[in-house]
Coordinates of C-alpha atoms in Angstrom, one line a residue:
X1243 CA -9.2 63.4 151.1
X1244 CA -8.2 59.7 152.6
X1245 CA -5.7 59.7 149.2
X1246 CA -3.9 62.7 150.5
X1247 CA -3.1 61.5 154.4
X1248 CA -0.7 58.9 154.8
X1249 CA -1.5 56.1 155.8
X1250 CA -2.8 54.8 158.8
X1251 CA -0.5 55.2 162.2
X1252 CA 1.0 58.5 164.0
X1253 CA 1.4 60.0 160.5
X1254 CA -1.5 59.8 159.6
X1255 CA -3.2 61.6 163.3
X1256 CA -0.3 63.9 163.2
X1257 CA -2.0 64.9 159.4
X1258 CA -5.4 64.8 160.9
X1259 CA -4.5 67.6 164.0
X1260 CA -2.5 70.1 161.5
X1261 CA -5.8 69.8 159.5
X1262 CA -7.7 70.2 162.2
X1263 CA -4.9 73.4 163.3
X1264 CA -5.3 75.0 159.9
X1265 CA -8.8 75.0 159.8
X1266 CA -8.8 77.5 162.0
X1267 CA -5.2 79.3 161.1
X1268 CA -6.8 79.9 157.7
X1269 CA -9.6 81.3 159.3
X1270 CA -8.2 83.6 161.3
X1271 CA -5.8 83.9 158.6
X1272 CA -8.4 85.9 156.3
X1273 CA -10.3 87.4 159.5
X1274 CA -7.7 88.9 162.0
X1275 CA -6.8 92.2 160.3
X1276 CA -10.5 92.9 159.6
X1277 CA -11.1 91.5 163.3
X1278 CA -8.9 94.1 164.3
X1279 CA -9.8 97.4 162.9
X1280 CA -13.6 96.6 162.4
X1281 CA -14.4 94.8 166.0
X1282 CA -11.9 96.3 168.1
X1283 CA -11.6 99.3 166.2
X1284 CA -7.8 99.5 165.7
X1285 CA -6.2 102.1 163.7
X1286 CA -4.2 100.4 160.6
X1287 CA -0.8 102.2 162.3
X1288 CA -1.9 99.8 165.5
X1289 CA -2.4 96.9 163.6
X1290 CA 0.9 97.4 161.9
X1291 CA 2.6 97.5 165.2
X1292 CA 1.4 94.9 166.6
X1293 CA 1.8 92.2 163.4
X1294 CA 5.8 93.6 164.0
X1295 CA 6.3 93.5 167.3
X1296 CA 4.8 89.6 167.6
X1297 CA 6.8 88.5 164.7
X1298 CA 10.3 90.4 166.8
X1299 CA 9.3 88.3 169.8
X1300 CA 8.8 85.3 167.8
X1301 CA 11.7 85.1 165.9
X1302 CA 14.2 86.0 169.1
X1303 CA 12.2 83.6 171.0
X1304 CA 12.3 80.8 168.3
X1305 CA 15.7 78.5 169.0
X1306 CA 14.6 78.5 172.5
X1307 CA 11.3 77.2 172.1
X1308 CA 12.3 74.3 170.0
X1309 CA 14.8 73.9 172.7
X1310 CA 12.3 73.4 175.1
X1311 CA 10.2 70.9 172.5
X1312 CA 13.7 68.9 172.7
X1313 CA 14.2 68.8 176.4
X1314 CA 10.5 68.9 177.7
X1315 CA 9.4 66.3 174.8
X1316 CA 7.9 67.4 171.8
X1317 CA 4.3 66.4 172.5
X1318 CA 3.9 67.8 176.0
X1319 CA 5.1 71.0 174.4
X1320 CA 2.7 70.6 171.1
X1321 CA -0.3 69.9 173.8
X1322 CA 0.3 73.1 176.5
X1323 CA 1.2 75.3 173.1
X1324 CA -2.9 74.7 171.6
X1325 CA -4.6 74.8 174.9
X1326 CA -2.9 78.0 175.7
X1327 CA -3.5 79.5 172.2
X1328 CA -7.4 78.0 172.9
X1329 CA -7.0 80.5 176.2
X1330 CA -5.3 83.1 174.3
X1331 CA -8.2 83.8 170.7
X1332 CA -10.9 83.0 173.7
X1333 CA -9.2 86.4 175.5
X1334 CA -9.6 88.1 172.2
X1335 CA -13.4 88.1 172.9
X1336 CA -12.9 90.6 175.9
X1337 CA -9.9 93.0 174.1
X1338 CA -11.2 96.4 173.9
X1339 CA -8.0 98.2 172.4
X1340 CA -4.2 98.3 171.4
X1341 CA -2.3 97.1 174.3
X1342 CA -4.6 94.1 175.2
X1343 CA -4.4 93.4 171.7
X1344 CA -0.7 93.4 171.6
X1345 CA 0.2 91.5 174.5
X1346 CA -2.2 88.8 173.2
X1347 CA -1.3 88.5 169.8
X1348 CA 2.1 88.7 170.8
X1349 CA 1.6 85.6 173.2
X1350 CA -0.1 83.5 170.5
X1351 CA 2.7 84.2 168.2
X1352 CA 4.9 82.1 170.9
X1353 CA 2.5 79.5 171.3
X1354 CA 2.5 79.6 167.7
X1355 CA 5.9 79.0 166.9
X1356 CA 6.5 76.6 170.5
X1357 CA 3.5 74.1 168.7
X1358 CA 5.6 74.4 165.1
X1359 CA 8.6 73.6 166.4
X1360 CA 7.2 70.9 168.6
X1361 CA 5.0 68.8 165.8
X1362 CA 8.4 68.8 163.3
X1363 CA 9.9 67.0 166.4
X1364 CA 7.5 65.3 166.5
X1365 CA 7.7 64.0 162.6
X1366 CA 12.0 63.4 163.4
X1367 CA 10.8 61.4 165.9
X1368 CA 7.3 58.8 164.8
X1369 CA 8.4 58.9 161.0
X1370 CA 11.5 57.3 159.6
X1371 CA 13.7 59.2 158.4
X1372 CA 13.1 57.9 154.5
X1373 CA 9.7 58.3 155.0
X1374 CA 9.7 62.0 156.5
X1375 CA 10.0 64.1 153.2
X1376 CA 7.1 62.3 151.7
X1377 CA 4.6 62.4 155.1
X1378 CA 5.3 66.1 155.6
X1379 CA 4.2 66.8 151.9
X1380 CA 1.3 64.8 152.7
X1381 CA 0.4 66.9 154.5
X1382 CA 1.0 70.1 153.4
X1383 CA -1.3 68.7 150.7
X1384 CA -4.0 68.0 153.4
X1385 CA -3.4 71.3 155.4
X1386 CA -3.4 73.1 151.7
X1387 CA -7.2 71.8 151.0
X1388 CA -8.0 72.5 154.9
X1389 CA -6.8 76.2 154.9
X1390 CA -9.1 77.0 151.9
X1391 CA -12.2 75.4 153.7
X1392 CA -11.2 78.1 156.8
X1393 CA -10.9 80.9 153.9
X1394 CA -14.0 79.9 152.8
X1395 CA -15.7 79.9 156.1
X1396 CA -14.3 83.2 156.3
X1397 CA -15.9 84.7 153.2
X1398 CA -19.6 83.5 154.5
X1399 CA -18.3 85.7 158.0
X1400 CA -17.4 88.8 155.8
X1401 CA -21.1 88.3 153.8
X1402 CA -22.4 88.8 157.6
X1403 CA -20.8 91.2 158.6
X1404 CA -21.5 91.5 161.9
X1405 CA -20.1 91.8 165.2
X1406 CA -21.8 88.8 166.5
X1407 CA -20.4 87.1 163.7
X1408 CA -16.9 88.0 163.9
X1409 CA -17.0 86.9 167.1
X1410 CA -18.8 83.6 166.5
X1411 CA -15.6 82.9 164.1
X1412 CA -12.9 83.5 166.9
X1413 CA -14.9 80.8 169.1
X1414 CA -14.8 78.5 166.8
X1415 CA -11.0 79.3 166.0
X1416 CA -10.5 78.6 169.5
X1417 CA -12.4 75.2 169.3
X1418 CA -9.7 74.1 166.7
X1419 CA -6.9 74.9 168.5
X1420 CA -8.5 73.5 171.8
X1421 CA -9.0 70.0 169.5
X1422 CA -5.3 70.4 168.6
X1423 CA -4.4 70.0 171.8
X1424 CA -6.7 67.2 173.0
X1425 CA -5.4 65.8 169.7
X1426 CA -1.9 65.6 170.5
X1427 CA -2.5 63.6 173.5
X1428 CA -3.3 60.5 171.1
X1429 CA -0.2 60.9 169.6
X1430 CA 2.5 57.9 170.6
X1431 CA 5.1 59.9 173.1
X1432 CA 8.2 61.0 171.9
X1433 CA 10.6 60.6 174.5
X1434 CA 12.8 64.0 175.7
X1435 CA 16.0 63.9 175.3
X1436 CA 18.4 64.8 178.4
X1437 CA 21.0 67.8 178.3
X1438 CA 24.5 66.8 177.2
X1439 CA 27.7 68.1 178.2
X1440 CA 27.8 71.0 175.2
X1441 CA 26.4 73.7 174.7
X1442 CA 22.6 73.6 174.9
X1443 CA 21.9 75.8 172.3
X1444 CA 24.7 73.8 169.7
X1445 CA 22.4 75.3 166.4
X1446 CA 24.1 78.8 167.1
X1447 CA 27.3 77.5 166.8
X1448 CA 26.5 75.1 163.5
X1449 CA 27.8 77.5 160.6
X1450 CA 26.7 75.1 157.7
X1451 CA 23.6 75.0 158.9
X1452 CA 22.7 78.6 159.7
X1453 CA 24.2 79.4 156.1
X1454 CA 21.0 76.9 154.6
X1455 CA 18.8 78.3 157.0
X1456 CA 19.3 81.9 156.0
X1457 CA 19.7 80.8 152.0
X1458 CA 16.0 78.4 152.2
X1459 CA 14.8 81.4 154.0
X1460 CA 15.9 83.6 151.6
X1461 CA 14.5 81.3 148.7
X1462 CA 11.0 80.4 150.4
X1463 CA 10.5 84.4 150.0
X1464 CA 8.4 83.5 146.8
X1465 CA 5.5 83.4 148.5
X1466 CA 5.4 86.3 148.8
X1467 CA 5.3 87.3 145.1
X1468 CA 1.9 86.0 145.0
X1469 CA 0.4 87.2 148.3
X1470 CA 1.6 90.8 148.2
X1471 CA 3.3 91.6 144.7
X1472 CA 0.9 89.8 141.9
X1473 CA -2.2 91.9 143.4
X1474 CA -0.5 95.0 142.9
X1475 CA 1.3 93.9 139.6
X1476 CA -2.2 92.7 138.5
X1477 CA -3.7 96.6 139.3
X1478 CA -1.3 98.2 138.1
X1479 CA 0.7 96.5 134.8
X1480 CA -1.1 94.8 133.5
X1481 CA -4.8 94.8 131.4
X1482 CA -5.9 91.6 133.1
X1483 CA -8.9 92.2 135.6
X1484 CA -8.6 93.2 139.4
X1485 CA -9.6 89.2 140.1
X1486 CA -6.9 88.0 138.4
X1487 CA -5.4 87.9 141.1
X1488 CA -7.7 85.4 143.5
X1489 CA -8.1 83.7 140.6
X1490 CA -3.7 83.0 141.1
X1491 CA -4.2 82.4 144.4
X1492 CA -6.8 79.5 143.9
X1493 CA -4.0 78.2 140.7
X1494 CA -1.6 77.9 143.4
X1495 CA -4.0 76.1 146.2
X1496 CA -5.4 73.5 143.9
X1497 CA -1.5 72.8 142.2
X1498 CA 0.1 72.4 145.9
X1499 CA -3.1 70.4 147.0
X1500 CA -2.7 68.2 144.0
X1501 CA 1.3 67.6 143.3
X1502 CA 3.0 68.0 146.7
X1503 CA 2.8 64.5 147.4
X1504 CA 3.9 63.9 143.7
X1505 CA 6.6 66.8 143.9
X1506 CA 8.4 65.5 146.9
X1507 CA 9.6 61.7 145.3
X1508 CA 13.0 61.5 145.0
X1509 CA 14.4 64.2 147.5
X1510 CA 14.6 61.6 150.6
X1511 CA 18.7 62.0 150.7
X1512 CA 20.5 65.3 151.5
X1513 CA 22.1 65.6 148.2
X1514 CA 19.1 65.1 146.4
X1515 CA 17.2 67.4 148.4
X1516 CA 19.3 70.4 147.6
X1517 CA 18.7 69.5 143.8
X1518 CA 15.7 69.8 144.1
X1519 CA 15.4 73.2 146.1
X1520 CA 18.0 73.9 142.9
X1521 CA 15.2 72.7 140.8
X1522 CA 12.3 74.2 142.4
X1523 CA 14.4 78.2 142.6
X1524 CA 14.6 77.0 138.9
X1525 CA 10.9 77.1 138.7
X1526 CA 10.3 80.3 140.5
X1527 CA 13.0 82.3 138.2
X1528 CA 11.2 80.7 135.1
X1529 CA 8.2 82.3 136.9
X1530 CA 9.5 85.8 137.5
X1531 CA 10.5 86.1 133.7
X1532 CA 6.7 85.3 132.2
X1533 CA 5.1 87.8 134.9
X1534 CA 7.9 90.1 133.4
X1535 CA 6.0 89.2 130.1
X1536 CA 3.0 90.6 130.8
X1537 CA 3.9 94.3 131.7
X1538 CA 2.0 96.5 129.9
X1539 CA 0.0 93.1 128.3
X1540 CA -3.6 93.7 127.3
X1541 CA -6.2 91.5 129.0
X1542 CA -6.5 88.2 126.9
X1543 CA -2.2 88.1 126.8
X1544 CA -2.0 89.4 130.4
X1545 CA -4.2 86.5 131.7
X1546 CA -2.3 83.6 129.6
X1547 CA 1.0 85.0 131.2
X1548 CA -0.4 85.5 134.7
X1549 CA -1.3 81.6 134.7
X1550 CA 1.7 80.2 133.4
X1551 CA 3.5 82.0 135.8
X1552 CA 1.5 80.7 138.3
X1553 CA 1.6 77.4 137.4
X1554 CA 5.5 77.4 137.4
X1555 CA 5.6 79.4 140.4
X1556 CA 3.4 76.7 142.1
X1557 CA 5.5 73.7 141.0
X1558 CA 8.9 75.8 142.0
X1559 CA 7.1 76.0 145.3
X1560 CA 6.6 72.0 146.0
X1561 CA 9.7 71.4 144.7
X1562 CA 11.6 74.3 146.4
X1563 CA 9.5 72.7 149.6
X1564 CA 10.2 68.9 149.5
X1565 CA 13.9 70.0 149.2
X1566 CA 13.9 72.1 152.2
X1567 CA 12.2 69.7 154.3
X1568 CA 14.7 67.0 153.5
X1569 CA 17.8 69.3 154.2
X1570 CA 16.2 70.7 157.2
X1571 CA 15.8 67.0 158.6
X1572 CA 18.9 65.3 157.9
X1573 CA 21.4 68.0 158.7
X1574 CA 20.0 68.4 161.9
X1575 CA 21.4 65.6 164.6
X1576 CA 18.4 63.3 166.4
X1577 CA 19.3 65.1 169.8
X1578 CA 18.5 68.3 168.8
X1579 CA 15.4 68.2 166.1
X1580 CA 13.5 70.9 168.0
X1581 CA 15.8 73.6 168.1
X1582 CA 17.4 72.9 164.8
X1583 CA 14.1 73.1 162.9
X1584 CA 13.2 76.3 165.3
X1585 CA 16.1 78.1 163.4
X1586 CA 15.3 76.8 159.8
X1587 CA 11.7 78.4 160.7
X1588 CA 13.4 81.7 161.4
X1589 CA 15.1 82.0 158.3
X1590 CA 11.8 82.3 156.6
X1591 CA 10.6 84.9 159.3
X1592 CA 13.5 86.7 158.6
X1593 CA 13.0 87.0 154.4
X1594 CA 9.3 87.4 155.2
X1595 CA 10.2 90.7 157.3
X1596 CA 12.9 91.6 154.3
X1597 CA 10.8 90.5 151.3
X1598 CA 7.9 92.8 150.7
X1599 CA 9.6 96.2 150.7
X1600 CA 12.4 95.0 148.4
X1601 CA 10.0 92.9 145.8
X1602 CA 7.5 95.5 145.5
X1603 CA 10.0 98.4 145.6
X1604 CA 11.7 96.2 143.0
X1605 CA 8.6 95.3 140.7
X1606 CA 6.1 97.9 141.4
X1607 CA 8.9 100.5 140.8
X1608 CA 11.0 98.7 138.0
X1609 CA 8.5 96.6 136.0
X1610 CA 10.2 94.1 133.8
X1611 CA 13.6 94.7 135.0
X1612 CA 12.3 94.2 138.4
X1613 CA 11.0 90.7 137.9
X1614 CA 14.2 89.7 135.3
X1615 CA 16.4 90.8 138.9
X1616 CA 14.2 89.1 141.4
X1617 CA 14.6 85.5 139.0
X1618 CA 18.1 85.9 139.0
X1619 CA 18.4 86.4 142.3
X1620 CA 16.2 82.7 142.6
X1621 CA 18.8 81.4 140.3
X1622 CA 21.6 82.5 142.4
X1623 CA 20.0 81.5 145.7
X1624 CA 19.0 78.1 144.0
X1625 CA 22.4 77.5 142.7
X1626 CA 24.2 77.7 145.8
X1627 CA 22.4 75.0 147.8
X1628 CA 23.9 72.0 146.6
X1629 CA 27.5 73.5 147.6
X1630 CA 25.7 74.2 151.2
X1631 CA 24.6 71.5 151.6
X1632 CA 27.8 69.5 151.1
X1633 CA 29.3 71.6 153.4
X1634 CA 27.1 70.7 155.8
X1635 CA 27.5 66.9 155.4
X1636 CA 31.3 67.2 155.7
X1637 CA 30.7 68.7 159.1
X1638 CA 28.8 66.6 160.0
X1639 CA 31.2 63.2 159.3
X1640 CA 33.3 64.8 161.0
X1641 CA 31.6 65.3 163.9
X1642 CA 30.4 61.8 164.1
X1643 CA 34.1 60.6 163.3
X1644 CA 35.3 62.6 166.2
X1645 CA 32.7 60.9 168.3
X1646 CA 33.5 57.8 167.0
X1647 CA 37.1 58.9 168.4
X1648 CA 36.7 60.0 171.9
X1649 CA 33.9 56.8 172.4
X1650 CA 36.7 54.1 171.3
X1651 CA 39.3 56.0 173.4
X1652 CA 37.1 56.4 176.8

């Protein structure tokens, strides 16, 4: 585990508390929906509202939040965000139907999203910036191995079965987030920075970088061809057994665990980031046209096909995610880290809300011809990031040339 983490210094504790964070996310994670219909005995049409209506409130209150993580300074915000999510799974002890249910999910989905926002802040502000792509794949490596011990944890809870043990799994999910917060206060302070004279919300009005927030988020939709669409392509199209799938899943957990770190080397400058999100769409299409291979495959050819496709689909994903990361960071000025990475988290909220209807309408529905679509649409999406991204950078020179400007005239 030491080989993943980076190395010793705020990197390395900020590693250490999203480990510590995912733990329990990838326990809840696997539990929540179960938690919900089986504990508090909430209809599926219940559960399905709530899960919406949290991710609406999250993604109109996302730009703020990371406003706030600007302005208050990012670790205050990272600290109040897990000690009120500790508050928040505690008061899912005493829920006893929908609407407490709601409001509290729907609260911990802005704590949520306030800590996110908060700990990349964070990361703009302990990490150099040549050093940033690396560290964050670090420890998505680190989080990667720390979800699956969560999901594990979670298996031994369903073995149970019980209500006392269901229970016993949301304490302890509340534990993690509590040692999140207490965490945090370790971390060296980043200092907030003060309002300017513009306008505090400046992301809104940054057209190159809305257009690669809503294209990465558009592109980062792959995951959910393996955590809604392979299942069901799995059941349904091909002869390969009904644990195929898992058996993807854990492809997928051990790759990202074992070449993010390794995946991420060269995309440390905005140019080279977009070639590799280029590279890692590249990947992904690759992907969709071997799972379009195994329609209709019989088991031993179904299963070869379903694990190549994984494994490209797993290295489209580090590479599609070292690339992002990069962009995300440099296009986004020092002053404003919080709210800037806020909005490149809501493109990806947004795809996830588009995604799963579309690819399953598209694949379930269309078979081959579904998946040969869905990787040219990666292509596409992949294609046009280099040409965003220089956009972006030309906007940004020329901000900074006419600030350059008005400083040498005033």
């Amino acid at each position: 585990m030491r080989s993943l983490l980076p190395p010793p210094g705020p990197a390395r504790l900020l590693a250490v508390i999203t480990m510590v964070m995912t733990l329990g996310q990838g326990l809840w994670m696997a539990l929540s929906a179960i938690y919900a219909v089986t504990v508090l005995h909430l209809t599926t049409a219940q559960l399905g509202i709530s899960v919406s209506v949290a991710a609406a409130i999250v993604l109109l209150c996302s730009i703020p939040l990371g406003h706030l993580a600007d302005r208050a300074g990012p670790r205050t915000v990272q600290m109040w965000s897990f000690l009120i999510l500790t508050v928040l799974t505690g008061a899912l002890l005493f829920a006893t139907d929908f609407w407490p249910y709601l409001v509290i999910v729907s609260l911990q989905g802005i704590a949520y999203r306030s800590g996110r926002s908060a700990r990349k802040a964070m990361i703009a502000g302990l990490v150099p910036a040549a050093d940033r792509v690396t560290v964050l794949a670090q420890i998505r490596a680190a989080s990667n191995a720390s979800v699956s011990v969560g999901a594990c944890l979670a298996g031994l809870v369903l073995a149970v079965g019980s209500r006392a043990a269901y229970q016993g799994a949301v304490g302890f999910i509340a534990v993690t987030f509590l040692v999140t917060g207490l965490l945090t206060v370790k971390e060296p302070a980043v200092p907030p920075v003060p309002a300017s004279a513009g306008p505090a919300l400046a992301v809104l009005r940054d057209v190159p970088f809305l257009s690669f927030a809503a294209l990465d988020g558009l592109l980062t939709t792959h995951a959910i061809l393996l955590d809604v669409v392979l299942p069901l392509w799995v059941l349904r199209h091909t002869g390969a057994p009904r644990w195929m799938s898992a058996a993807l899943l854990l492809v997928n957990t051990v790759l990202v665990v074992a070449v993010q770190t390794w995946a991420a080397r060269g995309a440390d400058t905005p140019r080279a980031a977009a070639r590799a999100s280029f590279q890692g769409a590249g990947c992904v299409a690759a992907a969709c046209l071997v799972f379009a291979l195994s329609d209709g495959a019989a088991l031993a050819p179904a299963c070869l096909l379903l694990v190549v496709g994984a494994v490209a689909h797993a290295l489209g994903e580090v590479r599609q995610a070292a690339g992002s990361w990069g962009i995300a960071f440099d296009l986004a000025p020092d002053h404003a880290q919080g709210q800037y990475q806020a909005t490149h988290a809501m493109g990806a909220d947004i795809g996830k809300m588009i995604a799963p209807a579309v690819f399953t309408w598209l694949v379930l529905d269309h078979g081959a011809l579904g998946w040969v679509v869905l990787g040219a649409a990666f292509a596409v999406l992949g294609a046009a990031m280099p040409p965003v991204v220089s956009r972006g950078l030309r906007t940004r020179d020329a901000a900074g040339d006419t600030a350059g400007e008005v400083t040498t005239a005033g």
